[in-house]
Coordinates of C-alpha atoms and ligand atoms in Angstrom, one line a residue:
X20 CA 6.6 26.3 6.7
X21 CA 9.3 27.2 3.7
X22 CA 12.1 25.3 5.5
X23 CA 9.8 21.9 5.3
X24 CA 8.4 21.9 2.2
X25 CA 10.8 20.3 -0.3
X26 CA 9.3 17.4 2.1
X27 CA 6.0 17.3 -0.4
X28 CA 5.8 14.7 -3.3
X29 CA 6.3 15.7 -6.5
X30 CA 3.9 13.0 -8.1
X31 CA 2.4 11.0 -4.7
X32 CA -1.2 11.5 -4.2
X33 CA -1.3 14.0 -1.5
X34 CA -4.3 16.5 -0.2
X35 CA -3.2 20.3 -0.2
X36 CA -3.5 20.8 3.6
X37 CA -4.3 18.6 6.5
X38 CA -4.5 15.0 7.2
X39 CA -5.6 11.9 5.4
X40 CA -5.7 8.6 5.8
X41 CA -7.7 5.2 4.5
X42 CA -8.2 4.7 1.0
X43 CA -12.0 4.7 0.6
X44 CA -14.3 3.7 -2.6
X45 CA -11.7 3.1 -5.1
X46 CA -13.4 2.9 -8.3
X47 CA -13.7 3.6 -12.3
X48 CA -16.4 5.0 -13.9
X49 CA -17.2 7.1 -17.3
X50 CA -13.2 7.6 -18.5
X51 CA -12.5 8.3 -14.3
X52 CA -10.6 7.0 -11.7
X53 CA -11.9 7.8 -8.7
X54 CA -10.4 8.6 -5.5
X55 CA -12.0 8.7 -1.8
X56 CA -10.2 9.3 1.0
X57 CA -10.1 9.6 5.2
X58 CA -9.6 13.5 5.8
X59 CA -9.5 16.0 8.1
X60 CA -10.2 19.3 6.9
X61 CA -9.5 21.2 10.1
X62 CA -5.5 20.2 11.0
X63 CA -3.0 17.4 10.5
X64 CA -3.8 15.0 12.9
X65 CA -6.5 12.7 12.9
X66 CA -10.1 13.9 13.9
X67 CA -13.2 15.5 12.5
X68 CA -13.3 12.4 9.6
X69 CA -14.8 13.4 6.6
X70 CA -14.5 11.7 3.1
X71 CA -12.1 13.9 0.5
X72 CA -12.5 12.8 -3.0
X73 CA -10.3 13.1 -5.9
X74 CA -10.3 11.9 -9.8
X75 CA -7.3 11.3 -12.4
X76 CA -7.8 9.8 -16.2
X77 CA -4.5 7.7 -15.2
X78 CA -4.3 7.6 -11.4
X79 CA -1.4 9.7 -11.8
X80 CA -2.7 13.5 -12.2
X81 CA -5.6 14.4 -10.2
X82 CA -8.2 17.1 -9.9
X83 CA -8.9 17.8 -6.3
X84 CA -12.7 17.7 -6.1
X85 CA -15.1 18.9 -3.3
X86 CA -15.5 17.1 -0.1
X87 CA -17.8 14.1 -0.7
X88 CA -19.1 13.4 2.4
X89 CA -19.4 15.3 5.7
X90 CA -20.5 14.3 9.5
X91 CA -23.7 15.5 8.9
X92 CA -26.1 13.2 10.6
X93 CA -26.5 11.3 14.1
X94 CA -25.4 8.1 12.8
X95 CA -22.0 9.4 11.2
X96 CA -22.0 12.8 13.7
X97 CA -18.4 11.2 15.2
X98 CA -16.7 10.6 11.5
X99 CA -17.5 9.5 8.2
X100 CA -15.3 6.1 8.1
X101 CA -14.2 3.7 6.1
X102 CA -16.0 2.0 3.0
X103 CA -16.0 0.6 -0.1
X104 CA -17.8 0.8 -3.6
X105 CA -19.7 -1.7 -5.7
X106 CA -20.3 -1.6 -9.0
X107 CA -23.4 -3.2 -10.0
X108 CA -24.3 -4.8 -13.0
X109 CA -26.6 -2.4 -14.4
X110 CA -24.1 0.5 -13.6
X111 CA -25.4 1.5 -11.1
X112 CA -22.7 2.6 -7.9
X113 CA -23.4 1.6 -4.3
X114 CA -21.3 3.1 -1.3
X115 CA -20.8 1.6 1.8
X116 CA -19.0 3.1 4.5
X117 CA -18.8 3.0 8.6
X118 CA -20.2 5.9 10.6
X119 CA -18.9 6.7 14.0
X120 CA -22.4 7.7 15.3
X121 CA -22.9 10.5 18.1
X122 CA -22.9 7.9 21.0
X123 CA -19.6 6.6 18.9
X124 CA -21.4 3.5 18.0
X125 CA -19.9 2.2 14.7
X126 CA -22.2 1.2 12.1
X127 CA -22.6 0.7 8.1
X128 CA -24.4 3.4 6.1
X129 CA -25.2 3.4 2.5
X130 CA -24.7 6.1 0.5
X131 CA -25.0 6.6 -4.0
X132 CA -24.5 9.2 -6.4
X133 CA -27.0 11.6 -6.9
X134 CA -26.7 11.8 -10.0
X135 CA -25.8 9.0 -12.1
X136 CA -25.0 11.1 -15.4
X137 CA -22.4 13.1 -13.7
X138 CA -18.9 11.3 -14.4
X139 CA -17.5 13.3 -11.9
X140 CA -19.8 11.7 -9.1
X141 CA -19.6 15.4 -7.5
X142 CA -22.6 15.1 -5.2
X143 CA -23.5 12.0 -2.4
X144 CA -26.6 11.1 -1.3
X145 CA -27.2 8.8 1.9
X146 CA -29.3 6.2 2.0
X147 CA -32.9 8.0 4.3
X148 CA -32.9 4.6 6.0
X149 CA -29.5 4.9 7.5
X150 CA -27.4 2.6 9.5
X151 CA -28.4 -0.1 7.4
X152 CA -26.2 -2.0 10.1
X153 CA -25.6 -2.0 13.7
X154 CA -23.3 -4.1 15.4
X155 CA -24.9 -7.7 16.0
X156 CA -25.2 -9.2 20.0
X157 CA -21.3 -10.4 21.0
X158 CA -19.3 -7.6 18.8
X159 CA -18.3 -4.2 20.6
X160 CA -20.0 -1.5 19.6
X161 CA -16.7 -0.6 18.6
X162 CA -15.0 -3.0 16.8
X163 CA -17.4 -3.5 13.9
X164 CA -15.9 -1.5 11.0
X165 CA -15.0 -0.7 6.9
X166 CA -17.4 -2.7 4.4
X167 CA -15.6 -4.2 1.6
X168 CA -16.6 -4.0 -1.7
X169 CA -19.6 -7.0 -2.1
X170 CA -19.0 -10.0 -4.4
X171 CA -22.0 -11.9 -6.2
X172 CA -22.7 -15.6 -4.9
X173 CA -24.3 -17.8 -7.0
X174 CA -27.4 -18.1 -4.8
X175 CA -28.0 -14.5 -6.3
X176 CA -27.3 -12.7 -3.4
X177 CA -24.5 -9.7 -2.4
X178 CA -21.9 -10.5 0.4
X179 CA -19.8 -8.1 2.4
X180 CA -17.4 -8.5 5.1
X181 CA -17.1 -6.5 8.1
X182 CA -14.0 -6.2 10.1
X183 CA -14.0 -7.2 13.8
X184 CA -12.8 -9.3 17.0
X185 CA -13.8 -11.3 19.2
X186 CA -11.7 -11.2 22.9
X187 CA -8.2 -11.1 21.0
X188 CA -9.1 -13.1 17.8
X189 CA -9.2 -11.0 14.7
X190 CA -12.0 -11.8 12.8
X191 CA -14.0 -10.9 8.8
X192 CA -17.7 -11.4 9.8
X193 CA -20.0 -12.1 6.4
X194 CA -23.8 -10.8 5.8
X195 CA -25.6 -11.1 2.5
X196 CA -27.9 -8.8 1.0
X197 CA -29.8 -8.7 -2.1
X198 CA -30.7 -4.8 -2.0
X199 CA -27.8 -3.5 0.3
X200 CA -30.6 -2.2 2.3
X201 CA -31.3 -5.5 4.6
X202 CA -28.8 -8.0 5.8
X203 CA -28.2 -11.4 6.9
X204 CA -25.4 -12.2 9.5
X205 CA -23.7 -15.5 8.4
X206 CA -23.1 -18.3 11.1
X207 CA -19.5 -18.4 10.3
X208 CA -17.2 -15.9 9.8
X209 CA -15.3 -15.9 6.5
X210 CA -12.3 -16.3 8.6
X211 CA -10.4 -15.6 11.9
X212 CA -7.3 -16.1 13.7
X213 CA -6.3 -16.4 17.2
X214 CA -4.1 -13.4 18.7
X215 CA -4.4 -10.9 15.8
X216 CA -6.8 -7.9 17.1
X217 CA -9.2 -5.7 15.6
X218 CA -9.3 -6.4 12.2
X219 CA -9.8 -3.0 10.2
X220 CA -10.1 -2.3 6.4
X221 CA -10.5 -6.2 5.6
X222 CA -10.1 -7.0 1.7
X223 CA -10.9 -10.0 0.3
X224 CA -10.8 -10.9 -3.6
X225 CA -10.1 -13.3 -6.0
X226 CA -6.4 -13.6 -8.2
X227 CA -6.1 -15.5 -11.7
X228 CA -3.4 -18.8 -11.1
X229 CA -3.0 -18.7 -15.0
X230 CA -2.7 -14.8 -15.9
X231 CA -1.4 -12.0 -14.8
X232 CA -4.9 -10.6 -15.8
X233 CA -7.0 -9.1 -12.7
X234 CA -10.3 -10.2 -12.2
X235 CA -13.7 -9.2 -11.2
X236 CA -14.3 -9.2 -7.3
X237 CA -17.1 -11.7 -7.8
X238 CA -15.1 -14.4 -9.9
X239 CA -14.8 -17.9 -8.2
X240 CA -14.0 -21.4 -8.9
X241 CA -10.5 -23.5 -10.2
X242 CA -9.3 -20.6 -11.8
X243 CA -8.6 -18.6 -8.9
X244 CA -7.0 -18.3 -5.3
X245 CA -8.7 -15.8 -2.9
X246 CA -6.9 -13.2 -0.7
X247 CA -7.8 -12.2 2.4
X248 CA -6.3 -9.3 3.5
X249 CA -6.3 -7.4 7.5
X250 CA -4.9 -4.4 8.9
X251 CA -4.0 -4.8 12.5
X252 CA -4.8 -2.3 14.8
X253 CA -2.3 -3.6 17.3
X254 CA 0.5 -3.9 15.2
X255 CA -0.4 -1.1 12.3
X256 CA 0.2 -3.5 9.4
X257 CA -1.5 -5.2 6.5
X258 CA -1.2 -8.8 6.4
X259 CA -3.0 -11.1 3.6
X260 CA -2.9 -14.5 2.9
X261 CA -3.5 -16.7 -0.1
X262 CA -6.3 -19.3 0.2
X263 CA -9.2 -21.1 -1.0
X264 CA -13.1 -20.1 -0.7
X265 CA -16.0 -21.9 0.0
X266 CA -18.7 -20.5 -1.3
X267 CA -21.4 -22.4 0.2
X268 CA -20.3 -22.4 3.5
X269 CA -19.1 -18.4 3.1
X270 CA -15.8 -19.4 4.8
X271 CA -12.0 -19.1 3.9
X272 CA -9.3 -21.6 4.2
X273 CA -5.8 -20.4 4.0
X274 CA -3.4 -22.4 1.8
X275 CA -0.7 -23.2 4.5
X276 CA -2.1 -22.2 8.4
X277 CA 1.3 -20.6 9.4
X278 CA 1.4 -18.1 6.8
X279 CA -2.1 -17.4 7.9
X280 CA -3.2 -13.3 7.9
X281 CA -1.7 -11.6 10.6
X282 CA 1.2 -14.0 11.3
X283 CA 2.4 -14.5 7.6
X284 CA 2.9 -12.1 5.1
X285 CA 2.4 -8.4 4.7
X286 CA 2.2 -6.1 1.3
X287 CA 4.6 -4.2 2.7
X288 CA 7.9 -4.3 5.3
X289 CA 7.9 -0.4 5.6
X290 CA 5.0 2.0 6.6
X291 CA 1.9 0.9 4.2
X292 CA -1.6 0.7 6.2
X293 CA -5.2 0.5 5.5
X294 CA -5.4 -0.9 1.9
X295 CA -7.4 -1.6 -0.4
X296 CA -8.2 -2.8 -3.5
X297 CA -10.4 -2.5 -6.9
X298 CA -11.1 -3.9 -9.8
X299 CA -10.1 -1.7 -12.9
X300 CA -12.6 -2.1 -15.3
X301 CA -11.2 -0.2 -17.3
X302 CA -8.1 -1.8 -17.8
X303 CA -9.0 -5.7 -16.4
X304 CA -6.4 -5.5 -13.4
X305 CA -6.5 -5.1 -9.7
X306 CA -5.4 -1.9 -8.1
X307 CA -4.2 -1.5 -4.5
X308 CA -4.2 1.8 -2.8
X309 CA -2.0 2.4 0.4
X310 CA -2.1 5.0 3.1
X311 CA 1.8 5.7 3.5
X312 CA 1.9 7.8 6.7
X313 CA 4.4 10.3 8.2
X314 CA 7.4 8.8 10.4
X315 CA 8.5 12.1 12.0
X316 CA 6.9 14.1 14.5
X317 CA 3.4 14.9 15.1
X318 CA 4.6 18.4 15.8
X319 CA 6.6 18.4 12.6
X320 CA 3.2 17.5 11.0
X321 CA 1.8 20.4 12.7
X322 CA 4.1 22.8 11.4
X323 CA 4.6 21.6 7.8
X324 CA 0.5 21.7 8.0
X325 CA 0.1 18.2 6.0
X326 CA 0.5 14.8 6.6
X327 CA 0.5 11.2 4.7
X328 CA 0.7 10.0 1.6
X329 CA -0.7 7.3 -1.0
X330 CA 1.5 5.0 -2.2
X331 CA 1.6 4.5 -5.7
X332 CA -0.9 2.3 -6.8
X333 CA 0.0 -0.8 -7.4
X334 CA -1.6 -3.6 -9.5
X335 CA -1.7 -7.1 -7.3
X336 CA -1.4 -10.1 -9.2
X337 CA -0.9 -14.2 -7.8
X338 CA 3.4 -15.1 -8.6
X339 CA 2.5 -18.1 -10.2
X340 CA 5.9 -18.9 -10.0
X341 CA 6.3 -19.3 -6.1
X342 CA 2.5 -19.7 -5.6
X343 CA 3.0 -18.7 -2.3
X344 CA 2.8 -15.1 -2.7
X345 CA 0.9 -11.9 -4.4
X346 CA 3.5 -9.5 -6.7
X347 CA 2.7 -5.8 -6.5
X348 CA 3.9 -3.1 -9.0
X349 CA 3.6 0.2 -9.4
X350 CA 0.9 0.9 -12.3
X351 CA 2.3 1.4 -16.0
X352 CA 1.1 4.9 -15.8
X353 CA 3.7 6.1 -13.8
X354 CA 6.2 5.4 -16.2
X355 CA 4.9 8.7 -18.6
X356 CA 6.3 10.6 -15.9
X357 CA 9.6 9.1 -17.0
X358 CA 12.1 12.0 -18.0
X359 CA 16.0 11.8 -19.6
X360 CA 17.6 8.3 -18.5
X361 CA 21.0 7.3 -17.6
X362 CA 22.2 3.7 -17.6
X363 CA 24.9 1.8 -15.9
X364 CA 25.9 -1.4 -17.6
X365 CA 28.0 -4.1 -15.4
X366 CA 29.2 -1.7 -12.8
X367 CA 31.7 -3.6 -10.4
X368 CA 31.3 -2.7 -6.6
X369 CA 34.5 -4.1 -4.9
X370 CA 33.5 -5.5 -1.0
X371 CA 33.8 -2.5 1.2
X372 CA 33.2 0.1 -1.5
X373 CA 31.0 2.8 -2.2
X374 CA 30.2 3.9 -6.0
X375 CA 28.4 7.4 -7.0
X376 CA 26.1 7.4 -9.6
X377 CA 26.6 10.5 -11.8
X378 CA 22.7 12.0 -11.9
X379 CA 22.2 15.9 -12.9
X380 CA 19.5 15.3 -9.6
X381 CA 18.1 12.4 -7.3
X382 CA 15.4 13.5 -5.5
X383 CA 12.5 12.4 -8.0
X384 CA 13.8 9.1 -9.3
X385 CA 12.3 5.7 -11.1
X386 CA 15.5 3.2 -10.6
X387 CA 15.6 -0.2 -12.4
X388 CA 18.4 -2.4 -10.8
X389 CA 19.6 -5.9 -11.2
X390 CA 23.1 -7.1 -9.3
X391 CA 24.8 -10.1 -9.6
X392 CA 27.4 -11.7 -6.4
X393 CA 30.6 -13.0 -8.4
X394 CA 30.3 -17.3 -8.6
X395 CA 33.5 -18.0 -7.3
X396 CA 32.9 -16.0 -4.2
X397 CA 29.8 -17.7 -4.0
X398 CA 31.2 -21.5 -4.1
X399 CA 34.1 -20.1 -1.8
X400 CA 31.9 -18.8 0.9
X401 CA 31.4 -20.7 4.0
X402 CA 27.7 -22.1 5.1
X403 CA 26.3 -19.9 7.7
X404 CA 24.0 -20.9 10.5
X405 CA 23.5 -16.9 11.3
X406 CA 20.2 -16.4 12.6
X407 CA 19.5 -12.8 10.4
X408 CA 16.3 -10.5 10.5
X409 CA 16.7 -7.0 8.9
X410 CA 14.9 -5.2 11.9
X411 CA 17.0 -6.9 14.5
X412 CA 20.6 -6.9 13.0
X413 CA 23.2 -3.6 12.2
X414 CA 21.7 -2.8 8.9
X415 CA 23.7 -1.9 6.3
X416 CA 26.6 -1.8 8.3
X417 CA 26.0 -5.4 9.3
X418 CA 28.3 -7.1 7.2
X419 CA 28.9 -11.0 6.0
X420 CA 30.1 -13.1 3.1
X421 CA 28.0 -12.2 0.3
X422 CA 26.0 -8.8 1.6
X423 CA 24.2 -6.3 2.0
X424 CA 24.8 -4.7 -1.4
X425 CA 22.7 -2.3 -3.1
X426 CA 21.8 1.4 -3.3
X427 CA 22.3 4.5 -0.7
X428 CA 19.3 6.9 -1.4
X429 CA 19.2 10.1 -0.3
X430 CA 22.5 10.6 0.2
X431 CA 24.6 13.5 0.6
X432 CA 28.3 13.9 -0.7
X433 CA 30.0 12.6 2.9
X434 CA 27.2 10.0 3.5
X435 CA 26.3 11.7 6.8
X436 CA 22.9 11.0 5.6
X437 CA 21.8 8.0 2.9
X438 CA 18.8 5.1 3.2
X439 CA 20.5 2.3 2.4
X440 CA 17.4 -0.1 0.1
X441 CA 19.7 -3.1 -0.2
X442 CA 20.3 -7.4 -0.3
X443 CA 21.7 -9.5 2.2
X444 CA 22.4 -13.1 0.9
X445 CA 23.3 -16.0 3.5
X446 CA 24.7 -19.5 2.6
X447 CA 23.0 -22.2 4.3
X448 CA 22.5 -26.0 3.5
X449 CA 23.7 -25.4 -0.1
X450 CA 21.5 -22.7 -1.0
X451 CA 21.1 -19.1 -0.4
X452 CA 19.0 -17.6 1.3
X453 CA 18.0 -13.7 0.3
X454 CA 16.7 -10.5 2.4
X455 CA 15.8 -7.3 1.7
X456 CA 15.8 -4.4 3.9
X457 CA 15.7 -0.9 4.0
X458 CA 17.9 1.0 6.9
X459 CA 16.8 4.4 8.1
X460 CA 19.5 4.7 10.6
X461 CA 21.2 7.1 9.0
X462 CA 18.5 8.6 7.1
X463 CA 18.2 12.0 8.3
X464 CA 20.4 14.3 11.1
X465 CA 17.2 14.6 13.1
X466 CA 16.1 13.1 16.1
X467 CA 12.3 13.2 15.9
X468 CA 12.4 11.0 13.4
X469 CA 11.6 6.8 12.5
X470 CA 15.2 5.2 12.2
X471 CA 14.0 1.8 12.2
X472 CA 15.5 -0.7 9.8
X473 CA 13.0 -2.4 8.0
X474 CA 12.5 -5.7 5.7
X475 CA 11.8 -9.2 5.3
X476 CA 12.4 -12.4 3.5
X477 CA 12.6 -12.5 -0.4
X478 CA 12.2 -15.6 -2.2
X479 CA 14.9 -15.6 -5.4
X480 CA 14.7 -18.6 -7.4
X481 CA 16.9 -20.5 -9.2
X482 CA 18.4 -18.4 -12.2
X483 CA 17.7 -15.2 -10.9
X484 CA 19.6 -12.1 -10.5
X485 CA 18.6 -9.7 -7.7
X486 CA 16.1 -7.2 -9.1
X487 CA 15.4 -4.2 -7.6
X488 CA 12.8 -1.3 -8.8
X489 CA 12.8 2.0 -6.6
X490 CA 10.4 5.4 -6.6
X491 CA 12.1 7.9 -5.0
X492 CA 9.9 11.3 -4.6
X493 CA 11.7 14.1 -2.2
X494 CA 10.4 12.5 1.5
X495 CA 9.7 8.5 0.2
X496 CA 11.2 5.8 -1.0
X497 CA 9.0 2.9 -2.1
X498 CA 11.0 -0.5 -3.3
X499 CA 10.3 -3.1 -5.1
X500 CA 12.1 -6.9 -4.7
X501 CA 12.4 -9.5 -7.5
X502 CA 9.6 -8.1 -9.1
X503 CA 7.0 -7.2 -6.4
X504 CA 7.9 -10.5 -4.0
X505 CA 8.5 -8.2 -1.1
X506 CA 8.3 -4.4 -1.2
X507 CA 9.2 -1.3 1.3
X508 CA 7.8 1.7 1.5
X509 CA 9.7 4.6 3.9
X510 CA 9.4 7.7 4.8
X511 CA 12.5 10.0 5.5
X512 CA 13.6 13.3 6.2
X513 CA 17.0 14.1 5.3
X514 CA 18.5 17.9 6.7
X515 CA 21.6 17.9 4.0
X516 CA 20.4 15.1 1.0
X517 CA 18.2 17.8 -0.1
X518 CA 17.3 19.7 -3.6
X519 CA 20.6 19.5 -5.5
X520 CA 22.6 17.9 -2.8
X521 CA 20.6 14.5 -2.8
X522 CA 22.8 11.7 -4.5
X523 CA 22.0 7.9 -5.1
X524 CA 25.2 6.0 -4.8
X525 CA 26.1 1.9 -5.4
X526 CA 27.7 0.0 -2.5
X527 CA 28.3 -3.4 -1.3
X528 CA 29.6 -4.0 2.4
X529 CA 29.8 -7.8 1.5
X530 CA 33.3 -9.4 3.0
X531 CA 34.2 -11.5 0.1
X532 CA 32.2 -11.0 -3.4
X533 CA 32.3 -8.7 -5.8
X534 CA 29.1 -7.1 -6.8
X535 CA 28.0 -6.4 -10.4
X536 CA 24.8 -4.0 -10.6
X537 CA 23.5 -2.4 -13.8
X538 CA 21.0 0.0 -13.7
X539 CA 18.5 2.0 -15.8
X540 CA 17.4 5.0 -13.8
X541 CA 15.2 8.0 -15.1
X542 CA 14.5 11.5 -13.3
X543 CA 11.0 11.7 -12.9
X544 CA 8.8 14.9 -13.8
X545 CA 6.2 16.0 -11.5
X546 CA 2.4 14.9 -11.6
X547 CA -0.1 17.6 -11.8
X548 CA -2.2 17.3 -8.9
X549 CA -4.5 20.3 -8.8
X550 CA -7.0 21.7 -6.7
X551 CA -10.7 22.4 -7.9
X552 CA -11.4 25.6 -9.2
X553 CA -14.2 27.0 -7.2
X554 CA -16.8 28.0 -9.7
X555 CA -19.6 25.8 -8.6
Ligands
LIG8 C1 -8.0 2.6 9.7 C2 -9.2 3.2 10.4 C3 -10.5 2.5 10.0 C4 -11.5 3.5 10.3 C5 -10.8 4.8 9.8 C6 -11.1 6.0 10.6 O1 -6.9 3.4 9.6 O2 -9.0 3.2 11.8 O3 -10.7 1.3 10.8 O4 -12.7 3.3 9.5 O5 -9.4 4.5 9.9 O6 -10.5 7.1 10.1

């Protein structure tokens, strides 16, 4: 359908046609990033799972490559689920991935390049033993789901977790291996908590406390904190939290119990599901991949014949500066999509006011942002006792002291339509305290559409302006707080903030303090994203 398609990304990771989902398999190998994925080849909802596989030199342009696996035996007849790779030390790749079987019994196949030579990893075999897992007594036969990656314990053996519950506690079961072909079911599970659901697409990986380096899944000791990251089925978000591993005991401790995964943080305040990470190799970093879905209409998907995104990926590192949470950032490589630049320097946005920025277009954007509140309104204002959460106040119409301020994306000349990605500051006991939300109220004239206002907490120490990095690509918006402290990625469909009519304006709807933003913002070019040229 013409009339929907300026709603395709311009440089998002995106199949041609039809569904996707999960992340699966992220991995490098011989000069290629390489790029597994939950697809359905037949429509644009979810069914008939197959894996759709993808590679990039940069994890920016890709080469659409055949499908990599298909529902082609009893014990993955009902889809070919989520998994994860592992790179072993000789080389060598091993796949592991959950098939729905034909009784829709989950359990974990193994599957490995055919042929090893190939850099292009174009043909899968699976494993002639296949499951190599079925769920163990106590677990339903369908809650036990999505291998991760296996790390290396010192024993000598491989460990995976497996994502699961147990009545309505959420819960990473461990099993070690030492040929991925038989398993042993630990006595404890790496982790679990109380009230949290299924847990699906469970990550779990080490982060440097004294470099912004990645490192390998397998690392361990002082050096390192341990993540352990859950999608909730219940709630359709990825929590993590930041702990400490026992290796011995194969159990996980979180650093403070209340931030604990699935009651504490999440990687993103927006729509962002079904993560996962790997370690780059390549360039000694970790790489998370995000499913971003679609927040209009499954009959909109229908008729535009696509649906979901990737988020661009996004290295994780520890912020050793809070050491309470991770910082995510869109890779370096997007930044070679970087076109013409125009800069702002120490624009003033009076309280109440609304400032356009003059781009030649504003639909495929990378903005760099910093604003500063004025001091004296600042020592003026009054302490408030407010009790604020972005998804429960006004949004951006909400207005106090000393915010919201920020950017309208999206936005056509008479604001009918705009996505407000801003700041709200509150003054209590002395210090401030900062949000950050993104408010699709007004984001788009139709009705069969997400208007939810989004965001969270976001920590801004001492000395800090309020930084703010946003990827704007036709039907998302992905932002970035105080370096990666708290991001949102959002999906929205403006009718009239389209092509040439899409604007990015300033504005601060604070009561009392001025506002002073500069901003660096380039017009992005499109990735190449190409489909396989049928040869073969
Ligand atoms: C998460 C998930 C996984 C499962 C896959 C099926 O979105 O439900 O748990 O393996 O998607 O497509």
């Amino acid at each position: 359908n013409s009339m929907l398609s300026w709603q395709r990304t311009a440089f998002h990771f995106q199949p041609e046609k039809n569904w996707m989902n999960d992340p699966n398999g992220p991995l490098f190998y011989k000069g290629w990033y390489h790029f597994f994925y939950q697809y359905n080849p037949n429509a644009a909802v979810w069914g008939d799972i197959v894996w759709g596989h993808a590679v990039s030199r940069d994890l920016i342009h890709w080469l659409h490559l055949p499908l990599a696996m298909v529902a082609d035996q009893w014990y993955d007849q009902n889809g070919v689920w989520t998994g994860s790779a592992t790179i072993l030390p000789d080389g060598k790749i091993v796949m592991l991935y959950t098939g729905s079987t034909n009784e829709s019994v989950q359990v974990q196949n193994l599957a490995y390049p055919a042929d090893p030579n190939d850099p292009l990893l174009l043909d899968w075999v699976k494993y002639s033993g296949n499951p190599v897992l079925v769920p163990p007594p106590g677990i339903d036969t369908k809650d036990f789901r999505d291998p991760t990656t296996a790390w290396y314990t010192s024993e000598g053996k491989w460990r995976i977790s497996i994502g699961s519950k147990i009545g309505k506690t959420g819960i990473a079961l461990i099993y070690d291996t030492e040929d991925f072909i038989n398993y042993k079911l630990q006595p404890q599970a790496l982790h679990g908590v109380p009230g949290t659901g299924m847990w699906e697409c469970v990550d779990f990986y080490p982060v440097s406390r004294t470099s912004q380096n990645g490192v390998d899944t397998s690392a361990t000791g002082p050096e390192v904190k341990h993540v352990v990251k859950a999608s909730l089925d219940d709630d359709r978000h990825d929590y993590y939290a930041l702990g400490t591993y026992n290796e011995v005991t194969s159990t996980w401790t979180p650093d403070n119990p209340e931030i604990d995964v699935g009651i504490g943080l999440r990687y993103d305040y927006g729509i962002f599901y079904a993560s996962k990470t790997f370690y780059d190799q390549n360039k000694g970093r970790r790489v998370l991949w995000g499913w971003i879905g679609e927040s209009d209409s499954e009959v909109a998907d229908v008729k535009k014949g696509w649906a979901s995104l990737q988020g661009i990926p996004r290295t994780v590192t520890l912020d050793t500066k809070t050491g309470s949470n991770l910082l995510q950032w869109p890779v370096e490589e997007v930044e070679s999509l970087r076109l013409r630049s125009n800069e702002f320097n120490k624009v003033e946005v009076k309280p109440g006011s609304v400032v356009p920025l003059d781009l030649d277009a504003a639909t495929q954007l990378d903005i760099v942002a910093e604003f500063e509140l004025d001091k004296k309104a600042l020592e003026k204002t009054a302490e408030s006792n407010e009790e604020f959460s972005c998804t429960t106040s006004h949004g951006a119409r909400h207005r106090n002291a000393l915010g919201p301020f920020g950017l309208l994306v999206l936005a056509d000349d008479s604001l009918v339509e705009q996505t407000p990605v801003y700041f709200y500051v509150q003054k209590s006991n002395g210090t401030l305290k900062t949000f950050f939300c993104t408010d699709q109220s007004r984001s788009s004239a139709a009705n069969d559409v997400n208007k939810q206002i989004y965001g969270n907490f976001v920590p801004v120490l001492e000395g800090e302006k309020f930084t703010l990095r946003v990827l704007v690509d036709h039907s998302i918006i992905e932002s970035f707080a105080q370096g990666g402290r708290t991001t949102i990625s959002s999906r929205v469909y403006p009718t009239r903030a389209i092509y040439g009519s899409a604007k990015l304006f300033l504005f601060n709807n604070a009561i009392e303090a001025d506002v002073t933003a500069s901003l660096k913002i380039w017009q992005m070019n499109s990735a190449f994203i190409r489909p396989y040229p049928n040869t073969r």
